[in-house]
Amino acid sequence: MMAGLAEHALIIMAIPFLGAALGTIFWSKPTLFKTWGLLVITATWLGVAAPSWMSDTPTTISLFLIHLILSTGFLTILGHHPNKETPISLCLMLLFTGLGLGYMVSPGPSGSIFLSGILGLLILALIRHRRQGRETSWYALGILAVGIISLLVSVVVPDPIRIMALLLPLAIVWPLLPVQGAFVSSLTCLPGPLPAFLAVLLPGLGFYGITNLLPVIPEGALTLVCVVAIGSALYGSLLALSQDSMDRLLAYAQMALGAILWWYMALTQSVAPGTVPYLAGLSLVICGLLQASQQIRTRFGHLDLHASHGLAHIMPCLSTLFVLLITAAIGFPMFTLFSSFMEMLLRLSSFPVGNLMMILLVWLMASWYFPRLMQQVLFGHPSPRYQAGDDLRVSEQLSLVLLLALLVTLTIMPSHWFGSTDPAVQTVQPSFGILQGGIWKP
């Protein structure tokens, strides 16, 4: 399947790049730019889906992730209300899409070049919006720069060093301590639909990268990843409990719950059933909540969780969808997140009891801060800042409804729809004597 995509890689990558370039024609017309963005994402998806329809080979994890990224891109653009930041945010979004697809479908070390491009584009985007007064730490920018250097070094150094060099940028886009700052800034400082889209794109790229690296990571490094993942899950949960910004709470929540998957894959040294729907479910939940946050911010400005209450009185439609997203986050059986988590744990033949207790503690904290977020935002006496205003527009409603439908679909999908393991991951290499680029070959 991915071989067919690789043959059309240039065409698939060219569509969003060309769309971003031609979209400058509509720079002064945000509504037209939004329509153009939807058309470009649809055309890109058709370019990916056409080879799949003409092939009988099984779906791979990478192909499933590409479909997930493109469908999320469509939904985040659909739910975005055009404003003065629409052109720059959608242009960046199309560029991120092209680079992400390039990383997924390009064989050899060229994948590292595309991931370097994503990190570089994040630096430019964060610097631009830092100049507009948004809070972006220099530490986050430094992390991204180190990630680029690490990727470029990985192209020329021998395999043992190269594998360790590749782990760092993967921990940046799929956040672990101590390099989570770049991911948090990406979800809290960028405009428009970008944070919601990056909440799916970045972890998806990190997951794809680690599935390719997993067979050749040394035992000592896997043990270290387990320890760091446990620490990241606890750290992210504690910070999520203490945030007064909804976006930062969601960023740290995704870090905490995503670190569980890092821990599981490092412990089992495999991509077991349940891992892909868990990643997809977590990414979609955070994406939907970030969309809701953006829709609130568009109407009322920055949302302070300690001072803003009673939104259910003003926006009942948004409140209903918000409650459904929260129930998906805390494990309502109708949605896929908690069921995938339980599937992963039940497949473990043995595990450190201490690690399990800490993982359950992370879930316990998630079951506290997600309902508390719902209570703070929706219920109580309406805050004075919440003046009577419009509820969700039709496109905003449709975007969140389709996202919830996608979450439900993940629960009932047959397991083979989530993709078989890519060929590069099916055979575990006994040593580091692998070809240059062999890790990355899809």
Short mmCIF file of C-alpha atoms in Angstrom, two decimals:
data_model
loop_
_atom_site.label_atom_id
_atom_site.label_comp_id
_atom_site.label_asym_id
_atom_site.label_seq_id
_atom_site.Cartn_x
_atom_site.Cartn_y
_atom_site.Cartn_z
CA MET A 1 0.00 0.00 0.00
CA MET A 2 2.70 2.48 0.96
CA ALA A 3 4.69 1.44 -2.10
CA GLY A 4 1.82 2.73 -4.21
CA LEU A 5 1.84 5.98 -2.27
CA ALA A 6 5.61 6.29 -2.63
CA GLU A 7 5.22 6.13 -6.41
CA HIS A 8 2.85 9.12 -6.24
CA ALA A 9 4.70 10.87 -3.40
CA LEU A 10 5.65 13.96 -5.38
CA ILE A 11 2.08 14.47 -6.60
CA ILE A 12 0.60 13.96 -3.12
CA MET A 13 3.05 16.40 -1.52
CA ALA A 14 2.71 18.92 -4.33
CA ILE A 15 -1.05 19.36 -3.87
CA PRO A 16 -0.95 21.10 -0.44
CA PHE A 17 2.23 23.03 -1.35
CA LEU A 18 0.66 24.26 -4.57
CA GLY A 19 -2.57 24.98 -2.71
CA ALA A 20 -0.71 27.16 -0.20
CA ALA A 21 0.99 29.07 -3.02
CA LEU A 22 -2.17 29.61 -5.06
CA GLY A 23 -4.11 30.48 -1.92
CA THR A 24 -2.24 33.78 -1.73
CA ILE A 25 -4.63 34.94 -4.47
CA PHE A 26 -7.37 34.96 -1.80
CA TRP A 27 -5.20 36.53 0.92
CA SER A 28 -7.54 39.48 1.41
CA LYS A 29 -10.66 37.28 1.31
CA PRO A 30 -10.66 34.97 4.37
CA THR A 31 -13.95 33.25 3.50
CA LEU A 32 -12.71 32.30 0.02
CA PHE A 33 -9.40 31.17 1.53
CA LYS A 34 -11.31 28.84 3.86
CA THR A 35 -13.21 27.35 0.92
CA TRP A 36 -9.95 26.99 -0.98
CA GLY A 37 -8.36 25.20 1.99
CA LEU A 38 -11.22 22.70 2.12
CA LEU A 39 -10.83 22.00 -1.60
CA VAL A 40 -7.07 21.50 -1.30
CA ILE A 41 -7.40 19.07 1.63
CA THR A 42 -10.10 17.15 -0.27
CA ALA A 43 -7.91 16.96 -3.39
CA THR A 44 -4.99 15.74 -1.28
CA TRP A 45 -7.15 13.05 0.31
CA LEU A 46 -8.28 11.88 -3.14
CA GLY A 47 -4.63 11.70 -4.19
CA VAL A 48 -3.94 9.45 -1.20
CA ALA A 49 -7.10 7.36 -1.48
CA ALA A 50 -6.93 6.65 -5.23
CA PRO A 51 -3.90 4.30 -5.02
CA SER A 52 -5.61 2.55 -2.08
CA TRP A 53 -8.72 1.87 -4.11
CA MET A 54 -6.63 0.38 -6.91
CA SER A 55 -4.63 -1.91 -4.62
CA ASP A 56 -5.56 -5.06 -2.70
CA THR A 57 -2.69 -4.85 -0.21
CA PRO A 58 -3.56 -4.41 3.49
CA THR A 59 -3.85 -0.99 5.04
CA THR A 60 -0.73 0.03 6.94
CA ILE A 61 -0.45 2.09 10.09
CA SER A 62 1.11 4.92 8.14
CA LEU A 63 -1.77 5.02 5.65
CA PHE A 64 -4.31 5.07 8.48
CA LEU A 65 -2.46 7.98 10.09
CA ILE A 66 -2.43 9.88 6.80
CA HIS A 67 -6.21 9.49 6.50
CA LEU A 68 -6.59 10.59 10.13
CA ILE A 69 -4.44 13.70 9.58
CA LEU A 70 -6.27 14.70 6.40
CA SER A 71 -9.74 14.14 7.84
CA THR A 72 -8.81 16.20 10.90
CA GLY A 73 -7.41 18.92 8.66
CA PHE A 74 -10.73 19.09 6.81
CA LEU A 75 -12.76 19.23 10.03
CA THR A 76 -10.61 21.91 11.67
CA ILE A 77 -10.86 24.14 8.60
CA LEU A 78 -14.62 23.49 8.39
CA GLY A 79 -15.08 24.55 12.01
CA HIS A 80 -12.95 27.68 11.68
CA HIS A 81 -14.74 31.02 11.45
CA PRO A 82 -12.88 33.25 8.95
CA ASN A 83 -11.10 36.28 10.39
CA LYS A 84 -8.01 38.35 9.69
CA GLU A 85 -5.70 35.49 10.77
CA THR A 86 -7.36 32.95 8.47
CA PRO A 87 -4.99 33.37 5.48
CA ILE A 88 -1.75 32.91 7.44
CA SER A 89 -3.09 30.08 9.61
CA LEU A 90 -4.52 28.10 6.68
CA CYS A 91 -1.43 28.70 4.57
CA LEU A 92 0.73 27.33 7.39
CA MET A 93 -1.68 24.45 7.82
CA LEU A 94 -1.35 23.42 4.16
CA LEU A 95 2.44 23.64 4.39
CA PHE A 96 2.44 21.47 7.52
CA THR A 97 0.20 18.98 5.71
CA GLY A 98 2.57 18.74 2.75
CA LEU A 99 5.63 18.30 4.96
CA GLY A 100 3.83 15.73 7.11
CA LEU A 101 2.81 13.69 4.08
CA GLY A 102 6.37 13.95 2.78
CA TYR A 103 7.65 12.51 6.05
CA MET A 104 5.17 9.63 5.85
CA VAL A 105 5.70 8.59 2.24
CA SER A 106 9.37 9.38 1.58
CA PRO A 107 11.83 6.47 1.83
CA GLY A 108 15.33 6.80 3.22
CA PRO A 109 16.79 9.71 5.19
CA SER A 110 14.67 12.18 3.23
CA GLY A 111 12.03 11.60 5.90
CA SER A 112 14.35 13.32 8.37
CA ILE A 113 14.58 16.31 6.03
CA PHE A 114 10.79 16.66 5.94
CA LEU A 115 10.55 16.42 9.73
CA SER A 116 13.27 19.09 9.95
CA GLY A 117 11.09 21.23 7.70
CA ILE A 118 8.15 20.84 10.09
CA LEU A 119 10.27 21.87 13.08
CA GLY A 120 11.70 24.81 11.13
CA LEU A 121 8.24 25.96 10.07
CA LEU A 122 7.12 25.76 13.70
CA ILE A 123 10.03 28.03 14.67
CA LEU A 124 9.02 30.61 12.06
CA ALA A 125 5.35 30.45 13.04
CA LEU A 126 6.09 30.82 16.76
CA ILE A 127 8.52 33.70 16.19
CA ARG A 128 5.98 35.52 14.02
CA HIS A 129 3.30 35.28 16.65
CA ARG A 130 5.74 36.08 19.43
CA ARG A 131 6.22 39.42 17.74
CA GLN A 132 2.47 39.94 17.96
CA GLY A 133 2.65 39.69 21.73
CA ARG A 134 1.87 36.01 22.15
CA GLU A 135 3.71 34.17 24.89
CA THR A 136 6.30 31.80 23.40
CA SER A 137 9.31 30.81 25.45
CA TRP A 138 12.77 30.97 23.94
CA TYR A 139 13.27 27.56 25.50
CA ALA A 140 10.62 26.11 23.17
CA LEU A 141 12.30 27.70 20.15
CA GLY A 142 15.65 26.32 21.32
CA ILE A 143 14.18 22.83 21.63
CA LEU A 144 12.96 22.99 18.03
CA ALA A 145 16.40 24.15 16.85
CA VAL A 146 18.08 21.27 18.69
CA GLY A 147 15.57 18.89 17.09
CA ILE A 148 16.53 20.12 13.61
CA ILE A 149 20.24 19.71 14.36
CA SER A 150 19.59 16.21 15.71
CA LEU A 151 17.71 15.21 12.55
CA LEU A 152 20.43 16.54 10.27
CA VAL A 153 23.12 14.78 12.30
CA SER A 154 21.17 11.50 12.04
CA VAL A 155 21.63 11.52 8.27
CA VAL A 156 25.44 11.28 8.46
CA VAL A 157 26.36 9.45 11.69
CA PRO A 158 26.61 5.65 12.24
CA ASP A 159 23.54 3.68 13.24
CA PRO A 160 23.80 3.47 17.05
CA ILE A 161 24.24 7.24 17.33
CA ARG A 162 21.72 7.86 14.57
CA ILE A 163 18.98 5.98 16.38
CA MET A 164 19.50 7.98 19.55
CA ALA A 165 19.61 11.20 17.51
CA LEU A 166 16.26 10.31 15.94
CA LEU A 167 14.59 9.70 19.31
CA LEU A 168 15.00 13.34 20.38
CA PRO A 169 12.87 14.96 17.63
CA LEU A 170 10.25 12.25 18.08
CA ALA A 171 10.05 13.16 21.78
CA ILE A 172 9.61 16.80 20.72
CA VAL A 173 6.63 16.24 18.42
CA TRP A 174 5.13 13.49 20.60
CA PRO A 175 6.02 15.21 23.84
CA LEU A 176 8.13 13.80 26.65
CA LEU A 177 10.20 15.43 29.35
CA PRO A 178 12.23 17.59 29.17
CA VAL A 179 11.44 18.73 25.61
CA GLN A 180 7.67 19.19 25.90
CA GLY A 181 7.87 22.97 25.67
CA ALA A 182 7.79 23.09 21.87
CA PHE A 183 4.61 21.00 21.71
CA VAL A 184 2.89 23.05 24.43
CA SER A 185 3.76 26.30 22.66
CA SER A 186 2.46 24.92 19.36
CA LEU A 187 -0.93 24.19 20.92
CA THR A 188 -1.20 27.45 22.86
CA CYS A 189 0.43 30.22 20.81
CA LEU A 190 -0.57 29.69 17.18
CA PRO A 191 -3.68 31.19 15.56
CA GLY A 192 -6.86 29.79 14.06
CA PRO A 193 -7.26 26.05 13.49
CA LEU A 194 -3.52 25.35 13.74
CA PRO A 195 -3.44 24.18 17.40
CA ALA A 196 -6.30 21.70 16.87
CA PHE A 197 -4.67 20.38 13.70
CA LEU A 198 -1.20 20.10 15.25
CA ALA A 199 -2.69 18.14 18.16
CA VAL A 200 -3.27 15.35 15.62
CA LEU A 201 -0.40 15.90 13.17
CA LEU A 202 2.54 16.09 15.59
CA PRO A 203 1.74 13.01 17.73
CA GLY A 204 0.86 11.10 14.55
CA LEU A 205 4.28 11.82 13.08
CA GLY A 206 5.96 10.91 16.35
CA PHE A 207 4.04 7.63 16.55
CA TYR A 208 4.94 6.76 12.96
CA GLY A 209 8.59 7.48 13.64
CA ILE A 210 8.75 5.38 16.79
CA THR A 211 7.08 2.40 15.10
CA ASN A 212 9.88 2.45 12.54
CA LEU A 213 12.61 2.84 15.16
CA LEU A 214 11.20 0.37 17.66
CA PRO A 215 12.83 -2.83 16.32
CA VAL A 216 16.35 -1.39 16.58
CA ILE A 217 16.28 0.67 19.77
CA PRO A 218 18.71 -0.88 22.29
CA GLU A 219 17.35 -2.37 25.51
CA GLY A 220 18.98 0.27 27.68
CA ALA A 221 17.37 3.07 25.68
CA LEU A 222 13.95 1.40 25.94
CA THR A 223 14.32 1.19 29.71
CA LEU A 224 15.18 4.88 29.79
CA VAL A 225 12.15 5.68 27.61
CA CYS A 226 9.91 3.78 30.06
CA VAL A 227 11.21 5.82 33.00
CA VAL A 228 10.96 9.13 31.14
CA ALA A 229 7.45 8.28 29.91
CA ILE A 230 6.22 7.56 33.44
CA GLY A 231 7.76 10.81 34.66
CA SER A 232 6.22 12.71 31.73
CA ALA A 233 2.77 11.27 32.43
CA LEU A 234 2.88 12.32 36.08
CA TYR A 235 4.41 15.72 35.31
CA GLY A 236 1.87 16.49 32.59
CA SER A 237 -1.01 15.45 34.85
CA LEU A 238 0.15 17.65 37.72
CA LEU A 239 0.55 20.66 35.43
CA ALA A 240 -2.85 20.03 33.84
CA LEU A 241 -4.38 20.19 37.32
CA SER A 242 -2.86 23.61 37.98
CA GLN A 243 -3.59 25.49 34.73
CA ASP A 244 -5.86 28.51 34.43
CA SER A 245 -5.73 28.41 30.61
CA MET A 246 -7.85 25.86 28.78
CA ASP A 247 -5.37 25.46 25.92
CA ARG A 248 -2.43 24.80 28.25
CA LEU A 249 -4.50 22.34 30.27
CA LEU A 250 -5.30 20.41 27.09
CA ALA A 251 -1.68 20.47 25.92
CA TYR A 252 -0.44 18.99 29.20
CA ALA A 253 -3.31 16.50 29.26
CA GLN A 254 -2.29 15.24 25.83
CA MET A 255 1.32 15.02 26.98
CA ALA A 256 0.30 12.99 30.06
CA LEU A 257 -2.03 10.57 28.31
CA GLY A 258 0.24 10.28 25.28
CA ALA A 259 3.19 9.37 27.52
CA ILE A 260 1.22 6.27 28.55
CA LEU A 261 1.51 5.05 24.97
CA TRP A 262 5.25 5.78 24.94
CA TRP A 263 5.56 3.68 28.11
CA TYR A 264 3.49 0.82 26.70
CA MET A 265 5.37 0.59 23.41
CA ALA A 266 8.78 0.76 25.12
CA LEU A 267 7.71 -1.89 27.63
CA THR A 268 6.27 -4.33 25.09
CA GLN A 269 8.68 -3.41 22.25
CA SER A 270 5.77 -3.79 19.85
CA VAL A 271 2.92 -1.96 18.15
CA ALA A 272 0.14 -3.98 19.74
CA PRO A 273 -3.57 -3.82 18.86
CA GLY A 274 -5.13 -0.95 20.70
CA THR A 275 -2.20 1.44 20.31
CA VAL A 276 -3.38 3.00 17.06
CA PRO A 277 -7.02 3.60 18.15
CA TYR A 278 -5.73 4.93 21.49
CA LEU A 279 -3.52 7.46 19.72
CA ALA A 280 -6.31 8.38 17.30
CA GLY A 281 -8.91 8.70 20.06
CA LEU A 282 -6.69 10.86 22.27
CA SER A 283 -5.68 13.12 19.39
CA LEU A 284 -9.27 13.60 18.24
CA VAL A 285 -10.55 14.39 21.74
CA ILE A 286 -7.89 17.05 22.30
CA CYS A 287 -8.47 18.37 18.77
CA GLY A 288 -12.20 18.75 19.42
CA LEU A 289 -11.69 20.48 22.77
CA LEU A 290 -9.13 22.85 21.23
CA GLN A 291 -11.65 23.66 18.50
CA ALA A 292 -14.23 24.44 21.17
CA SER A 293 -11.68 26.61 22.97
CA GLN A 294 -10.97 28.51 19.76
CA GLN A 295 -14.68 29.06 19.15
CA ILE A 296 -15.10 30.45 22.67
CA ARG A 297 -12.03 32.67 22.31
CA THR A 298 -13.31 34.04 18.99
CA ARG A 299 -16.43 35.31 20.77
CA PHE A 300 -15.20 36.28 24.24
CA GLY A 301 -11.41 36.53 24.09
CA HIS A 302 -8.97 34.66 26.34
CA LEU A 303 -10.67 32.18 28.68
CA ASP A 304 -9.49 32.29 32.31
CA LEU A 305 -10.75 29.10 33.95
CA HIS A 306 -10.79 30.71 37.39
CA ALA A 307 -12.96 33.63 36.31
CA SER A 308 -15.14 32.35 33.45
CA HIS A 309 -18.23 30.28 34.23
CA GLY A 310 -21.77 29.66 33.06
CA LEU A 311 -21.23 29.30 29.32
CA ALA A 312 -24.07 26.75 29.17
CA HIS A 313 -26.54 29.62 29.63
CA ILE A 314 -25.17 31.45 26.58
CA MET A 315 -24.14 28.68 24.15
CA PRO A 316 -26.24 25.54 24.76
CA CYS A 317 -25.23 23.86 21.49
CA LEU A 318 -21.51 24.25 22.17
CA SER A 319 -22.08 23.12 25.75
CA THR A 320 -23.76 19.89 24.63
CA LEU A 321 -20.92 19.03 22.26
CA PHE A 322 -18.37 20.05 24.89
CA VAL A 323 -19.91 17.63 27.40
CA LEU A 324 -19.74 14.81 24.84
CA LEU A 325 -16.06 15.53 24.20
CA ILE A 326 -15.34 15.49 27.94
CA THR A 327 -17.15 12.16 28.33
CA ALA A 328 -15.03 10.81 25.48
CA ALA A 329 -11.90 12.00 27.28
CA ILE A 330 -12.76 10.34 30.60
CA GLY A 331 -13.70 6.98 29.11
CA PHE A 332 -17.38 6.79 28.16
CA PRO A 333 -17.70 3.33 26.47
CA MET A 334 -19.30 4.81 23.37
CA PHE A 335 -15.94 6.38 22.51
CA THR A 336 -12.64 4.68 21.86
CA LEU A 337 -10.07 6.19 24.22
CA PHE A 338 -10.58 4.26 27.46
CA SER A 339 -11.55 1.00 25.73
CA SER A 340 -8.28 1.10 23.78
CA PHE A 341 -6.39 1.81 27.00
CA MET A 342 -7.96 -1.23 28.68
CA GLU A 343 -7.27 -3.38 25.62
CA MET A 344 -3.58 -2.48 25.81
CA LEU A 345 -3.34 -3.24 29.54
CA LEU A 346 -5.19 -6.55 29.28
CA ARG A 347 -2.73 -7.72 26.62
CA LEU A 348 0.22 -7.30 28.99
CA SER A 349 1.40 -10.68 30.24
CA SER A 350 3.53 -9.04 32.92
CA PHE A 351 4.34 -5.51 33.95
CA PRO A 352 6.00 -3.66 36.83
CA VAL A 353 3.36 -3.15 39.51
CA GLY A 354 4.81 0.24 40.44
CA ASN A 355 4.53 1.45 36.86
CA LEU A 356 0.94 0.24 36.65
CA MET A 357 0.00 2.10 39.82
CA MET A 358 1.47 5.33 38.44
CA ILE A 359 -0.35 4.88 35.12
CA LEU A 360 -3.64 4.37 36.97
CA LEU A 361 -2.86 7.49 39.01
CA VAL A 362 -2.48 9.42 35.75
CA TRP A 363 -5.94 8.24 34.66
CA LEU A 364 -7.34 9.15 38.08
CA MET A 365 -6.00 12.69 37.71
CA ALA A 366 -7.44 12.87 34.17
CA SER A 367 -10.83 11.88 35.59
CA TRP A 368 -10.48 14.90 37.88
CA TYR A 369 -9.24 17.71 35.63
CA PHE A 370 -11.45 16.95 32.61
CA PRO A 371 -14.76 17.07 34.57
CA ARG A 372 -13.46 20.08 36.49
CA LEU A 373 -12.77 21.81 33.16
CA MET A 374 -16.36 21.12 32.11
CA GLN A 375 -17.69 22.44 35.42
CA GLN A 376 -15.57 25.60 35.28
CA VAL A 377 -16.47 26.51 31.71
CA LEU A 378 -20.11 25.50 31.47
CA PHE A 379 -21.78 25.67 34.85
CA GLY A 380 -22.30 28.16 37.64
CA HIS A 381 -23.49 31.76 37.54
CA PRO A 382 -22.66 33.30 34.12
CA SER A 383 -19.55 35.46 34.19
CA PRO A 384 -20.09 39.18 33.41
CA ARG A 385 -17.85 38.84 30.37
CA TYR A 386 -20.31 36.36 28.82
CA GLN A 387 -22.75 38.70 27.17
CA ALA A 388 -25.55 37.34 25.05
CA GLY A 389 -24.04 36.22 21.77
CA ASP A 390 -24.30 33.77 18.95
CA ASP A 391 -24.16 30.05 19.57
CA LEU A 392 -22.21 27.82 17.19
CA ARG A 393 -22.67 28.46 13.49
CA VAL A 394 -23.75 25.59 11.26
CA SER A 395 -20.23 24.85 10.00
CA GLU A 396 -18.85 24.89 13.56
CA GLN A 397 -21.57 22.52 14.74
CA LEU A 398 -21.03 20.21 11.78
CA SER A 399 -17.29 20.08 12.39
CA LEU A 400 -17.64 18.95 16.02
CA VAL A 401 -20.50 16.55 15.25
CA LEU A 402 -18.45 14.85 12.52
CA LEU A 403 -15.46 14.66 14.84
CA LEU A 404 -17.59 12.95 17.49
CA ALA A 405 -18.93 10.59 14.82
CA LEU A 406 -15.35 9.77 13.87
CA LEU A 407 -14.60 8.95 17.51
CA VAL A 408 -17.57 6.59 17.65
CA THR A 409 -16.52 5.02 14.35
CA LEU A 410 -13.08 4.25 15.79
CA THR A 411 -14.80 2.17 18.47
CA ILE A 412 -16.69 -0.06 16.04
CA MET A 413 -14.05 -0.32 13.31
CA PRO A 414 -12.60 -3.80 12.63
CA SER A 415 -9.02 -4.00 13.87
CA HIS A 416 -7.55 -4.41 10.38
CA TRP A 417 -8.86 -0.95 9.43
CA PHE A 418 -6.31 0.55 11.78
CA GLY A 419 -3.54 -0.81 9.60
CA SER A 420 -1.11 -3.68 9.70
CA THR A 421 2.42 -3.05 10.83
CA ASP A 422 4.52 -1.46 8.13
CA PRO A 423 7.12 -3.71 6.51
CA ALA A 424 9.99 -1.90 8.21
CA VAL A 425 8.62 -2.89 11.60
CA GLN A 426 7.68 -6.49 10.92
CA THR A 427 11.19 -7.89 11.20
CA VAL A 428 13.18 -7.12 14.32
CA GLN A 429 16.84 -6.56 13.48
CA PRO A 430 19.25 -8.40 15.83
CA SER A 431 21.89 -5.68 15.60
CA PHE A 432 22.50 -2.18 14.32
CA GLY A 433 23.91 -3.41 11.03
CA ILE A 434 21.12 -1.94 8.96
CA LEU A 435 21.24 0.04 5.77
CA GLN A 436 21.37 3.82 5.81
CA GLY A 437 17.70 4.82 5.69
CA GLY A 438 16.48 1.29 6.38
CA ILE A 439 14.72 2.48 9.48
CA TRP A 440 12.71 5.01 7.58
CA LYS A 441 11.72 2.94 4.60
CA PRO A 442 7.94 2.51 4.76
#
